[in-house]
mmCIF file of C-alpha atoms in Angstrom:
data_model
loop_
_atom_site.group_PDB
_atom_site.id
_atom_site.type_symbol
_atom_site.label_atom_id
_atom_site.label_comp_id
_atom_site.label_asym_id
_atom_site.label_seq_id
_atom_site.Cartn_x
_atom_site.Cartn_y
_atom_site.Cartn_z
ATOM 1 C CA UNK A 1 -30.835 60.964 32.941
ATOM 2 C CA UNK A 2 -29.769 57.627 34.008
ATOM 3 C CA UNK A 3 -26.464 55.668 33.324
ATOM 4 C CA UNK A 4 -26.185 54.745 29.378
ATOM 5 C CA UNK A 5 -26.931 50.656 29.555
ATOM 6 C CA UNK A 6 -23.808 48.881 28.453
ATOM 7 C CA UNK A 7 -22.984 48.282 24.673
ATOM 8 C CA UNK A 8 -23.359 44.022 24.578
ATOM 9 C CA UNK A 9 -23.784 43.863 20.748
ATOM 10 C CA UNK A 10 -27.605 44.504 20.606
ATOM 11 C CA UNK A 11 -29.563 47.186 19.868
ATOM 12 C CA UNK A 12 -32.206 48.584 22.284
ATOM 13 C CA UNK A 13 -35.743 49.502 21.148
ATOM 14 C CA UNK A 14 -37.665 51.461 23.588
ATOM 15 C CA UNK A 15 -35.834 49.369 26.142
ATOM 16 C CA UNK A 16 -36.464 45.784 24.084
ATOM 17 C CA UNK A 17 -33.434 43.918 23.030
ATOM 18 C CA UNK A 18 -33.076 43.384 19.459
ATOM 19 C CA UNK A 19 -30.213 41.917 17.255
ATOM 20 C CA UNK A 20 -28.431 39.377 18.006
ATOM 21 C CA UNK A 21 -25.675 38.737 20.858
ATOM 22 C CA UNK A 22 -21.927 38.657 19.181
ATOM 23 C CA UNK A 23 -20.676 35.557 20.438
ATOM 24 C CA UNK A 24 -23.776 33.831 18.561
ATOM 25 C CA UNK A 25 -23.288 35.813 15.676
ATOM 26 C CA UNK A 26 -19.525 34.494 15.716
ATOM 27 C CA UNK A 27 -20.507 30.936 16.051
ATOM 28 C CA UNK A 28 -22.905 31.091 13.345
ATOM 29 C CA UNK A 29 -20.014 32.413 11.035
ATOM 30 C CA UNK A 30 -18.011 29.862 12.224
ATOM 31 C CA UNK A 31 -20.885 26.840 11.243
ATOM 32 C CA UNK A 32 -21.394 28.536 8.129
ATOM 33 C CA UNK A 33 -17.438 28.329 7.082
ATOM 34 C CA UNK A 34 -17.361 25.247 8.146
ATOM 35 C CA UNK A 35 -20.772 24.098 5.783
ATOM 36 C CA UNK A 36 -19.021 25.915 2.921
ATOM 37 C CA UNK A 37 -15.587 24.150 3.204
ATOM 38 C CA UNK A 38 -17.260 20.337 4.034
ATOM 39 C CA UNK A 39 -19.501 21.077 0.715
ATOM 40 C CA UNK A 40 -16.560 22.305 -0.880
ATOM 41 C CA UNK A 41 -14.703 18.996 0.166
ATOM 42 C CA UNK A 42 -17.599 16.769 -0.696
ATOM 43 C CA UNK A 43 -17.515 17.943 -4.499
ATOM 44 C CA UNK A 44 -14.162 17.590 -4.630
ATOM 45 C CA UNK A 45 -14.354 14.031 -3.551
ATOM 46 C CA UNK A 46 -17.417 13.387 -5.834
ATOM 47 C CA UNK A 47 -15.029 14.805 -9.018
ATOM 48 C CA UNK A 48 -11.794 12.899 -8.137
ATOM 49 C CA UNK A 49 -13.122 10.154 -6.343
ATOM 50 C CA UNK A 50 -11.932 7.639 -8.905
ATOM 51 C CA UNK A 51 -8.123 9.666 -8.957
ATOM 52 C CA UNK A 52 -8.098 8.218 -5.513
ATOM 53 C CA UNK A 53 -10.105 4.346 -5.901
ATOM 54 C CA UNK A 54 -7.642 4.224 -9.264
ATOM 55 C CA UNK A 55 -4.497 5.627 -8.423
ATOM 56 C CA UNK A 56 -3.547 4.157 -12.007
ATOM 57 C CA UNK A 57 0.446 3.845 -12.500
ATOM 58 C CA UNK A 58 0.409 4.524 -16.063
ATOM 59 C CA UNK A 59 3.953 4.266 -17.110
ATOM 60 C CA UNK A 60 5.008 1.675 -19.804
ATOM 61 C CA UNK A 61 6.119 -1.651 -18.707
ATOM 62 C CA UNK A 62 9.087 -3.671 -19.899
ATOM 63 C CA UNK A 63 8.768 -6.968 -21.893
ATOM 64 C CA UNK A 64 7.558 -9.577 -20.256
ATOM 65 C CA UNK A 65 10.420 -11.680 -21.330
ATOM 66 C CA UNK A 66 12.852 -9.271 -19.373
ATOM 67 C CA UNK A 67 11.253 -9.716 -16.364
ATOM 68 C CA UNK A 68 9.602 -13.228 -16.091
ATOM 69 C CA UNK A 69 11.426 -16.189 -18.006
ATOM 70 C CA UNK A 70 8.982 -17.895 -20.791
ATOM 71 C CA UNK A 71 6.522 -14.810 -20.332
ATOM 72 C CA UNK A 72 4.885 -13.085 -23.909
ATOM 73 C CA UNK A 73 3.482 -9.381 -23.865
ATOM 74 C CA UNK A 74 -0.035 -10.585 -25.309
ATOM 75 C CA UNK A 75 -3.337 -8.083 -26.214
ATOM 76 C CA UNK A 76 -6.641 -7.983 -24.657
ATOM 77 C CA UNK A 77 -9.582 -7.107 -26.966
ATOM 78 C CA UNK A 78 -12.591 -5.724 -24.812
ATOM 79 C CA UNK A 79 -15.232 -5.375 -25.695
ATOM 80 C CA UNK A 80 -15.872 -1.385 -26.011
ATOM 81 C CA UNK A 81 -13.009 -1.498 -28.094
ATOM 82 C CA UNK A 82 -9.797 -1.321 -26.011
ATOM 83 C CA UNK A 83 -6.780 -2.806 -26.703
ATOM 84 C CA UNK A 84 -4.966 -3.749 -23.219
ATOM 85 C CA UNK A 85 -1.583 -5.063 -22.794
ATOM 86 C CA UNK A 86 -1.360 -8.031 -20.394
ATOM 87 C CA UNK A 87 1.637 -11.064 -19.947
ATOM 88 C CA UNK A 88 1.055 -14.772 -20.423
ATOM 89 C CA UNK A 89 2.948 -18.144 -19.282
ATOM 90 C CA UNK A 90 1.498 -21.014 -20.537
ATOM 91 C CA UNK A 91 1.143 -24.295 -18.210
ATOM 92 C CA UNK A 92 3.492 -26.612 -18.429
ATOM 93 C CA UNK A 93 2.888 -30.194 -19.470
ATOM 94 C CA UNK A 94 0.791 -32.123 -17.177
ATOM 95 C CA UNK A 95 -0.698 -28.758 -15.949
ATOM 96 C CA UNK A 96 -3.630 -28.299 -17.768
ATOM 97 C CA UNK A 97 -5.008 -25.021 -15.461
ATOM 98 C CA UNK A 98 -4.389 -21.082 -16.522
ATOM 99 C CA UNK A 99 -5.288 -18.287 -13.711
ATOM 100 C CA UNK A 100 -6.717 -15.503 -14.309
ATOM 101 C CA UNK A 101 -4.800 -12.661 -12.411
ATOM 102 C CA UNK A 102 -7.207 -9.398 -11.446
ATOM 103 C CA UNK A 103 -4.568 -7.076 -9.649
ATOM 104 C CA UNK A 104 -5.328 -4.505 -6.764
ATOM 105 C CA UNK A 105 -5.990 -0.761 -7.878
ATOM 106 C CA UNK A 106 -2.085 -0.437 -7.227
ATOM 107 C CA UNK A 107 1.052 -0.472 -9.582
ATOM 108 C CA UNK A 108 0.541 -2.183 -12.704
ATOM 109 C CA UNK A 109 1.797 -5.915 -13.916
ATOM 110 C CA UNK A 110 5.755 -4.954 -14.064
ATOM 111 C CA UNK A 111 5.648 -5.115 -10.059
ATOM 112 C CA UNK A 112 3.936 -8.041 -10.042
ATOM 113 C CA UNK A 113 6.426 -9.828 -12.128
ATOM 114 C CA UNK A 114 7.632 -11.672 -8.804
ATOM 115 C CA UNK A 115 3.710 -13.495 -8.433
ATOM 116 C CA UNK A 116 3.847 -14.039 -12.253
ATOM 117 C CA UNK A 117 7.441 -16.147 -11.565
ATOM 118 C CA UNK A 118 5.862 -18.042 -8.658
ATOM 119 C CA UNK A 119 2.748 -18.998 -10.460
ATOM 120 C CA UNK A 120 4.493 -20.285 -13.353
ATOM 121 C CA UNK A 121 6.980 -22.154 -11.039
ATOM 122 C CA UNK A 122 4.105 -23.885 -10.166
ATOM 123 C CA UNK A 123 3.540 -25.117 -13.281
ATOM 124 C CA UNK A 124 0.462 -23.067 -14.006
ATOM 125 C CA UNK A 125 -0.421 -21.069 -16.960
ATOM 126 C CA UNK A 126 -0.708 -17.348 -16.078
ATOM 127 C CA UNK A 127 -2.356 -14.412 -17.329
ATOM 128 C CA UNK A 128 -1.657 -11.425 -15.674
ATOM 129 C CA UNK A 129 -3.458 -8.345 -16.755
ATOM 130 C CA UNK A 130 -3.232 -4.749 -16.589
ATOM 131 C CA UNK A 131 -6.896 -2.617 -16.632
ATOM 132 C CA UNK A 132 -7.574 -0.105 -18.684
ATOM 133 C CA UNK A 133 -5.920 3.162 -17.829
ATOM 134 C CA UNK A 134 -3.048 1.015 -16.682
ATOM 135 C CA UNK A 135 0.114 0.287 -17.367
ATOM 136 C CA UNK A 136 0.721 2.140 -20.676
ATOM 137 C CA UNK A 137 -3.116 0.620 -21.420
ATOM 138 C CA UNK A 138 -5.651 3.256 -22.806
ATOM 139 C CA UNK A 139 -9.180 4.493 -21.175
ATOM 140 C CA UNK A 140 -9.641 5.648 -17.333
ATOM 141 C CA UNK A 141 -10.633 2.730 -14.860
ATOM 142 C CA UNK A 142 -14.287 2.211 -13.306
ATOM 143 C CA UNK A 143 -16.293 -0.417 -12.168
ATOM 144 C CA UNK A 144 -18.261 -1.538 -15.487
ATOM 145 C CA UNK A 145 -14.602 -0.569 -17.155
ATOM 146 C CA UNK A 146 -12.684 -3.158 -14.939
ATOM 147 C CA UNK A 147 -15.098 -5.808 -15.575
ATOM 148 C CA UNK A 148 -14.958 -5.483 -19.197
ATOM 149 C CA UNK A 149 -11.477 -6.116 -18.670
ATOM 150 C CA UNK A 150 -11.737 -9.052 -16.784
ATOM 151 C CA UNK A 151 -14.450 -10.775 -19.625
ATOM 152 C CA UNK A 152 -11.597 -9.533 -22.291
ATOM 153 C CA UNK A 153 -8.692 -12.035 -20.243
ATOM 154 C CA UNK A 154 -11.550 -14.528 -20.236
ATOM 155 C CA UNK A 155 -12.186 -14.711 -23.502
ATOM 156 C CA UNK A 156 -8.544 -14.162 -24.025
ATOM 157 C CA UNK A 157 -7.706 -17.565 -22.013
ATOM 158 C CA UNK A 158 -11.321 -19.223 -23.859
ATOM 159 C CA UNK A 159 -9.177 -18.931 -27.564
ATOM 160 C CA UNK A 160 -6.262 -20.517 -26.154
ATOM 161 C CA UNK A 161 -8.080 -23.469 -25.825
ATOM 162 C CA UNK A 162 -9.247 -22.972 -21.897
ATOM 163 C CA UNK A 163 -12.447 -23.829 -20.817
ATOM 164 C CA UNK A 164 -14.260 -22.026 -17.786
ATOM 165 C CA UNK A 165 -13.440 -25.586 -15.682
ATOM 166 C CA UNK A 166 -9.468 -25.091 -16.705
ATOM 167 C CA UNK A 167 -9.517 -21.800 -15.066
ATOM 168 C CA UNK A 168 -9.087 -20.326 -11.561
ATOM 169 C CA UNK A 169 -9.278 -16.728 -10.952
ATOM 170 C CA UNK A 170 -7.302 -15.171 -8.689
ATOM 171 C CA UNK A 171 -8.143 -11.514 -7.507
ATOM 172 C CA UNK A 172 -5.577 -9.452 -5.262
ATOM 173 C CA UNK A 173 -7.628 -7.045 -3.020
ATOM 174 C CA UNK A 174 -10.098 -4.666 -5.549
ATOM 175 C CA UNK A 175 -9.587 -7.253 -7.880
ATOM 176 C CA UNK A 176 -11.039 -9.788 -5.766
ATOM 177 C CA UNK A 177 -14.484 -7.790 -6.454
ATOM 178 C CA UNK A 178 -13.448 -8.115 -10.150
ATOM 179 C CA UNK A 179 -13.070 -11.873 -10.455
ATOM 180 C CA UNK A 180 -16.068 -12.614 -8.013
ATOM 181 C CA UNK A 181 -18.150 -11.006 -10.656
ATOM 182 C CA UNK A 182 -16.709 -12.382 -13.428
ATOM 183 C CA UNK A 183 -17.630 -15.779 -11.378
ATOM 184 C CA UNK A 184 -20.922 -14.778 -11.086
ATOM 185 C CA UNK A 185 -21.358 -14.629 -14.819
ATOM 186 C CA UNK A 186 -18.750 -17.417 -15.669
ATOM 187 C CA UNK A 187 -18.043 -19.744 -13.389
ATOM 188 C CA UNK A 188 -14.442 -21.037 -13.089
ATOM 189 C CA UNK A 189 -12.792 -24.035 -11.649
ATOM 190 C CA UNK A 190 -12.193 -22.578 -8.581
ATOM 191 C CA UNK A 191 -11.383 -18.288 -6.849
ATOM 192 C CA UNK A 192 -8.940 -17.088 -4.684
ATOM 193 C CA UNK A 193 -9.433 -13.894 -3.152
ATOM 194 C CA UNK A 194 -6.215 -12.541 -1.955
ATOM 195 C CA UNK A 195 -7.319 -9.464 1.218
ATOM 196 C CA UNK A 196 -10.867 -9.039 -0.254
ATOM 197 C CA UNK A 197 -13.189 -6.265 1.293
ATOM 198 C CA UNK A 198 -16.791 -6.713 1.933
ATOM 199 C CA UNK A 199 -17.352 -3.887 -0.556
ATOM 200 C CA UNK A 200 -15.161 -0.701 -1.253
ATOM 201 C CA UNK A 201 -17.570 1.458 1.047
ATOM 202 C CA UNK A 202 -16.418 -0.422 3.527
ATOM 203 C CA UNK A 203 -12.785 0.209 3.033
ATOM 204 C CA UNK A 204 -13.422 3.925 2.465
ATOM 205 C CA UNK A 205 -15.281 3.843 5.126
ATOM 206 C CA UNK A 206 -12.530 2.428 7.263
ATOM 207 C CA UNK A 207 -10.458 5.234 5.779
ATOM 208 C CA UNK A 208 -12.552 8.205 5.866
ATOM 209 C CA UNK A 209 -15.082 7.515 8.985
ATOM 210 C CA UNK A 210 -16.416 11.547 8.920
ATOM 211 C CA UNK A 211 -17.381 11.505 5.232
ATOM 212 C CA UNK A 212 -20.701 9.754 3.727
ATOM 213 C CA UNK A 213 -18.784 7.812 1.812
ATOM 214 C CA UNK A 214 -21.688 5.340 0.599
ATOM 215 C CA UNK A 215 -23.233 8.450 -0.765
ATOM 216 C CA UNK A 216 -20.640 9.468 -2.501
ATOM 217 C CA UNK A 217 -19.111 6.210 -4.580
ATOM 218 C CA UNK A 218 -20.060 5.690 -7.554
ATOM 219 C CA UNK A 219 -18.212 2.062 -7.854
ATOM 220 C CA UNK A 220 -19.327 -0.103 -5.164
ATOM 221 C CA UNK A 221 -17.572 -3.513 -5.889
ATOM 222 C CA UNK A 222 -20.105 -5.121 -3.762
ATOM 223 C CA UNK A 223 -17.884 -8.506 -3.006
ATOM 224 C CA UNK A 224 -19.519 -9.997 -0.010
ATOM 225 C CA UNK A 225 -23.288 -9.665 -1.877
ATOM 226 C CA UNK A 226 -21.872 -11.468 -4.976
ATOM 227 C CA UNK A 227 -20.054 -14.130 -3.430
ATOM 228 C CA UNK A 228 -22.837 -15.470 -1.496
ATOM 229 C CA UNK A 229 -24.364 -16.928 -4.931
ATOM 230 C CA UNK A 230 -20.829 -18.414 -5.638
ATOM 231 C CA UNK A 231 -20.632 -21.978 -6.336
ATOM 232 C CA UNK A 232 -17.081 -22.963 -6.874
ATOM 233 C CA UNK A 233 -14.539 -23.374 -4.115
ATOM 234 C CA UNK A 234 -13.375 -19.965 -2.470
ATOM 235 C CA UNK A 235 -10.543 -19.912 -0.896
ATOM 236 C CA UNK A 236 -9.460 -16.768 0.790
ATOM 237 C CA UNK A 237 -5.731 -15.824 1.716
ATOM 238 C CA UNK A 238 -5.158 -13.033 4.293
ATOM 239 C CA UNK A 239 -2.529 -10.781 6.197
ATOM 240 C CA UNK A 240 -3.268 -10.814 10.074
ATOM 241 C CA UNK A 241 -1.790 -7.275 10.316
ATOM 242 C CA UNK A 242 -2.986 -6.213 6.961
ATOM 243 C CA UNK A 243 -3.558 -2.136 7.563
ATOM 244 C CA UNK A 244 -5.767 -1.137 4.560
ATOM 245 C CA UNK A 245 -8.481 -4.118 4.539
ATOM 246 C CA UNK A 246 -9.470 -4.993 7.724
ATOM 247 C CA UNK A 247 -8.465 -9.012 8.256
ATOM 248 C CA UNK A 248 -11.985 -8.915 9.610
ATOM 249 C CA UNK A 249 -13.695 -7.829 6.115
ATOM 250 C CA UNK A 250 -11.393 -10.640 3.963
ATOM 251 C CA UNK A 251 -13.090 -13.327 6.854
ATOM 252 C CA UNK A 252 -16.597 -12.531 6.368
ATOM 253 C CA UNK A 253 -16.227 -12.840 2.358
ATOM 254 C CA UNK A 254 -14.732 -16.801 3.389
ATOM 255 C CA UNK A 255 -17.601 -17.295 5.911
ATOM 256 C CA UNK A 256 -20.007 -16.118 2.890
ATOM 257 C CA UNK A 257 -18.819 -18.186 0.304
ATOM 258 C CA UNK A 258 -21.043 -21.134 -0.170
ATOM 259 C CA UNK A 259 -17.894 -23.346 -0.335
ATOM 260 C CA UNK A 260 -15.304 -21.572 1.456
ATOM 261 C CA UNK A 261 -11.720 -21.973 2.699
ATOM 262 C CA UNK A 262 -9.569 -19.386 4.728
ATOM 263 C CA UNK A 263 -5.911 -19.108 4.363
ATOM 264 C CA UNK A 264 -4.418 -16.089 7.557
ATOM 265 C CA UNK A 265 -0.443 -15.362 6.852
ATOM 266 C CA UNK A 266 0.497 -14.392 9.883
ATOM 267 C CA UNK A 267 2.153 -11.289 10.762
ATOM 268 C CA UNK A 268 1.705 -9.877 7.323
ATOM 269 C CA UNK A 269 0.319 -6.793 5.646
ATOM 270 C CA UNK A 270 -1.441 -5.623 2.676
ATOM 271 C CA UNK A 271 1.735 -5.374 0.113
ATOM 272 C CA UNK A 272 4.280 -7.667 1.984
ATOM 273 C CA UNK A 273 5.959 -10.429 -0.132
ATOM 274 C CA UNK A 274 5.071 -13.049 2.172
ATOM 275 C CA UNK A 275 1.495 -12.212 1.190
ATOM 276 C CA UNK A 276 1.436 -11.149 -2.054
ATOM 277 C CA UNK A 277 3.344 -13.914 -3.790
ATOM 278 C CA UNK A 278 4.315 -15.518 -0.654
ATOM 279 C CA UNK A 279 4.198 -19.508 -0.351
ATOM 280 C CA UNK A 280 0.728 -19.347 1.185
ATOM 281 C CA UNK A 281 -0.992 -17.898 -1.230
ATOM 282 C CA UNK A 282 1.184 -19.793 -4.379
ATOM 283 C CA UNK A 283 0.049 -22.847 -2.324
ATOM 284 C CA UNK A 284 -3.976 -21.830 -2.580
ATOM 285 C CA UNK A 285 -3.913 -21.382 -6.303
ATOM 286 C CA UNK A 286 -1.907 -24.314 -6.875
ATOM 287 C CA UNK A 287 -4.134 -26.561 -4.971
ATOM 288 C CA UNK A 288 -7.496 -24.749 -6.207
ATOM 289 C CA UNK A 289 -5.766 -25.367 -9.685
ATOM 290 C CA UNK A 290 -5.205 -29.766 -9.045
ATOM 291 C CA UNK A 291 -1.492 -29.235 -10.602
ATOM 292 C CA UNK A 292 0.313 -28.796 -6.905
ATOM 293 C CA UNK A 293 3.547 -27.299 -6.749
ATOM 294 C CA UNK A 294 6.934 -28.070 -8.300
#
């Protein structure tokens, strides 16, 4: 009898190998774990997907008056039956313009009391509003949720005697996508669009380049498709070092816009001051609004 053939893993058959070699058994085990944990981490994106496009601060906010001189804590009736805190400035004399202030998915309106101040410096009328789920505010954000909220500040601005040509809406980042769609359905005076995306695939995109990410949304926010039938002034105000929406994105939407103006802040990011209620962008909204700045 001859040498026994050495043990590789396989089993012999009348001198046929059979089986399979253990390395490839190995890396089949290890594709396998790997299918298991990417499913695993696709549901659990597809469950919490809107904990992380909502990251809602829902603490309780001061009164306005505290925090912005000549502000009121008013209430926003929408239309599935929420009421939603939000703060209001009327203009001053000779201003005869309100904005309409859709905030990013950030925060809520306390930390935006510093925008609220510079707006109303201005001599605009402000209402700055907090979505649902936000803000001490009741219901959980979404897409058809946030623009409910935006028609409910409409209509909220409508019975204090504004009309859609006394308004400007100004959207900060996700709520750029809010007010361009409220535009599309009600057209104001004017939009600014403070670091809009092209859509929020895009930005997750951006964020999460190995996931499928425009499988997986279910709020799109589709910005750039929407503002293309816009027919009021755009203007858009960006940061040139902004690190969560590409500069790039926020200058397509202005080369989109029918009518279309682009404002760059240099140096600045996403949340910096200079940006977010920075002269620049006061500036844009004053000038969209005809009132200029005091």
């Amino acid at each position: 009898m001859g040498p026994a053939a050495p043990d590789d893993g396989r089993r012999r058959t009348d001198g046929v190998v059979v089986g399979m070699p253990r390395a490839a058994g190995t890396a089949l085990r290890v594709v396998l774990v790997v299918v298991v944990l990417l499913a695993v981490l696709l549901a659990l994106l597809w469950i919490l997907q809107r904990r992380l496009v909502f990251p809602a601060d829902r603490s309780p906010v001061p009164p306005a008056r505290t925090l912005v001189p000549g502000a009121a804590d008013v209430t926003l009736t929408t239309d599935d039956g929420l009421a939603l805190g939000a703060w209001y400035v009327a203009p001053r004399e000779g201003c005869g313009t309100a904005v309409l202030v859709a905030p990013g998915n950030g925060g809520n309106r306390s930390g935006r009391a510093p925008l609220l101040r510079a707006l109303s410096a201005a001599g605009l009328g402000v209402l700055l509003l907090d979505y649902r789920g936000y803000g001490g505010n009741p219901g959980a954000p979404s897409e058809s949720g946030l623009a409910a909220d935006a028609l409910a500040a409409r209509r909220f601005l409508a019975g204090r005697g504004f009309a859609d040509a006394d308004l400007v809406y100004l959207g900060e980042s996700l709520g750029g996508a809010v007010v361009t769609e409220l535009a599309a359905r009600h057209p104001p005076r004017a939009l600014v669009l403070r670091s809009p995306f092209t859509d929020l695939a895009a930005v997750a995109a951006d964020a999460y380049p190995f996931l499928p990410v425009r499988l997986l949304l279910r709020d799109r926010f589709p910005l750039l498709a929407t503002v293309r039938g816009i027919g009021v002034p755009v203007t858009v105000v960006l940061g040139t070092r902004d690190t969560l929406v590409d500069p790039a994105q926020s200058r397509e939407v202005a080369a989109a816009a029918p009518d279309g103006t682009l404002v760059e802040v240099a140096g600045a990011g996403h949340d910096d001051p200079v940006l977010a209620d920075g002269p620049a962008l006061v500036r844009a909204v004053a000038d969209a609004a005809g009132c200029g700045e005091s």
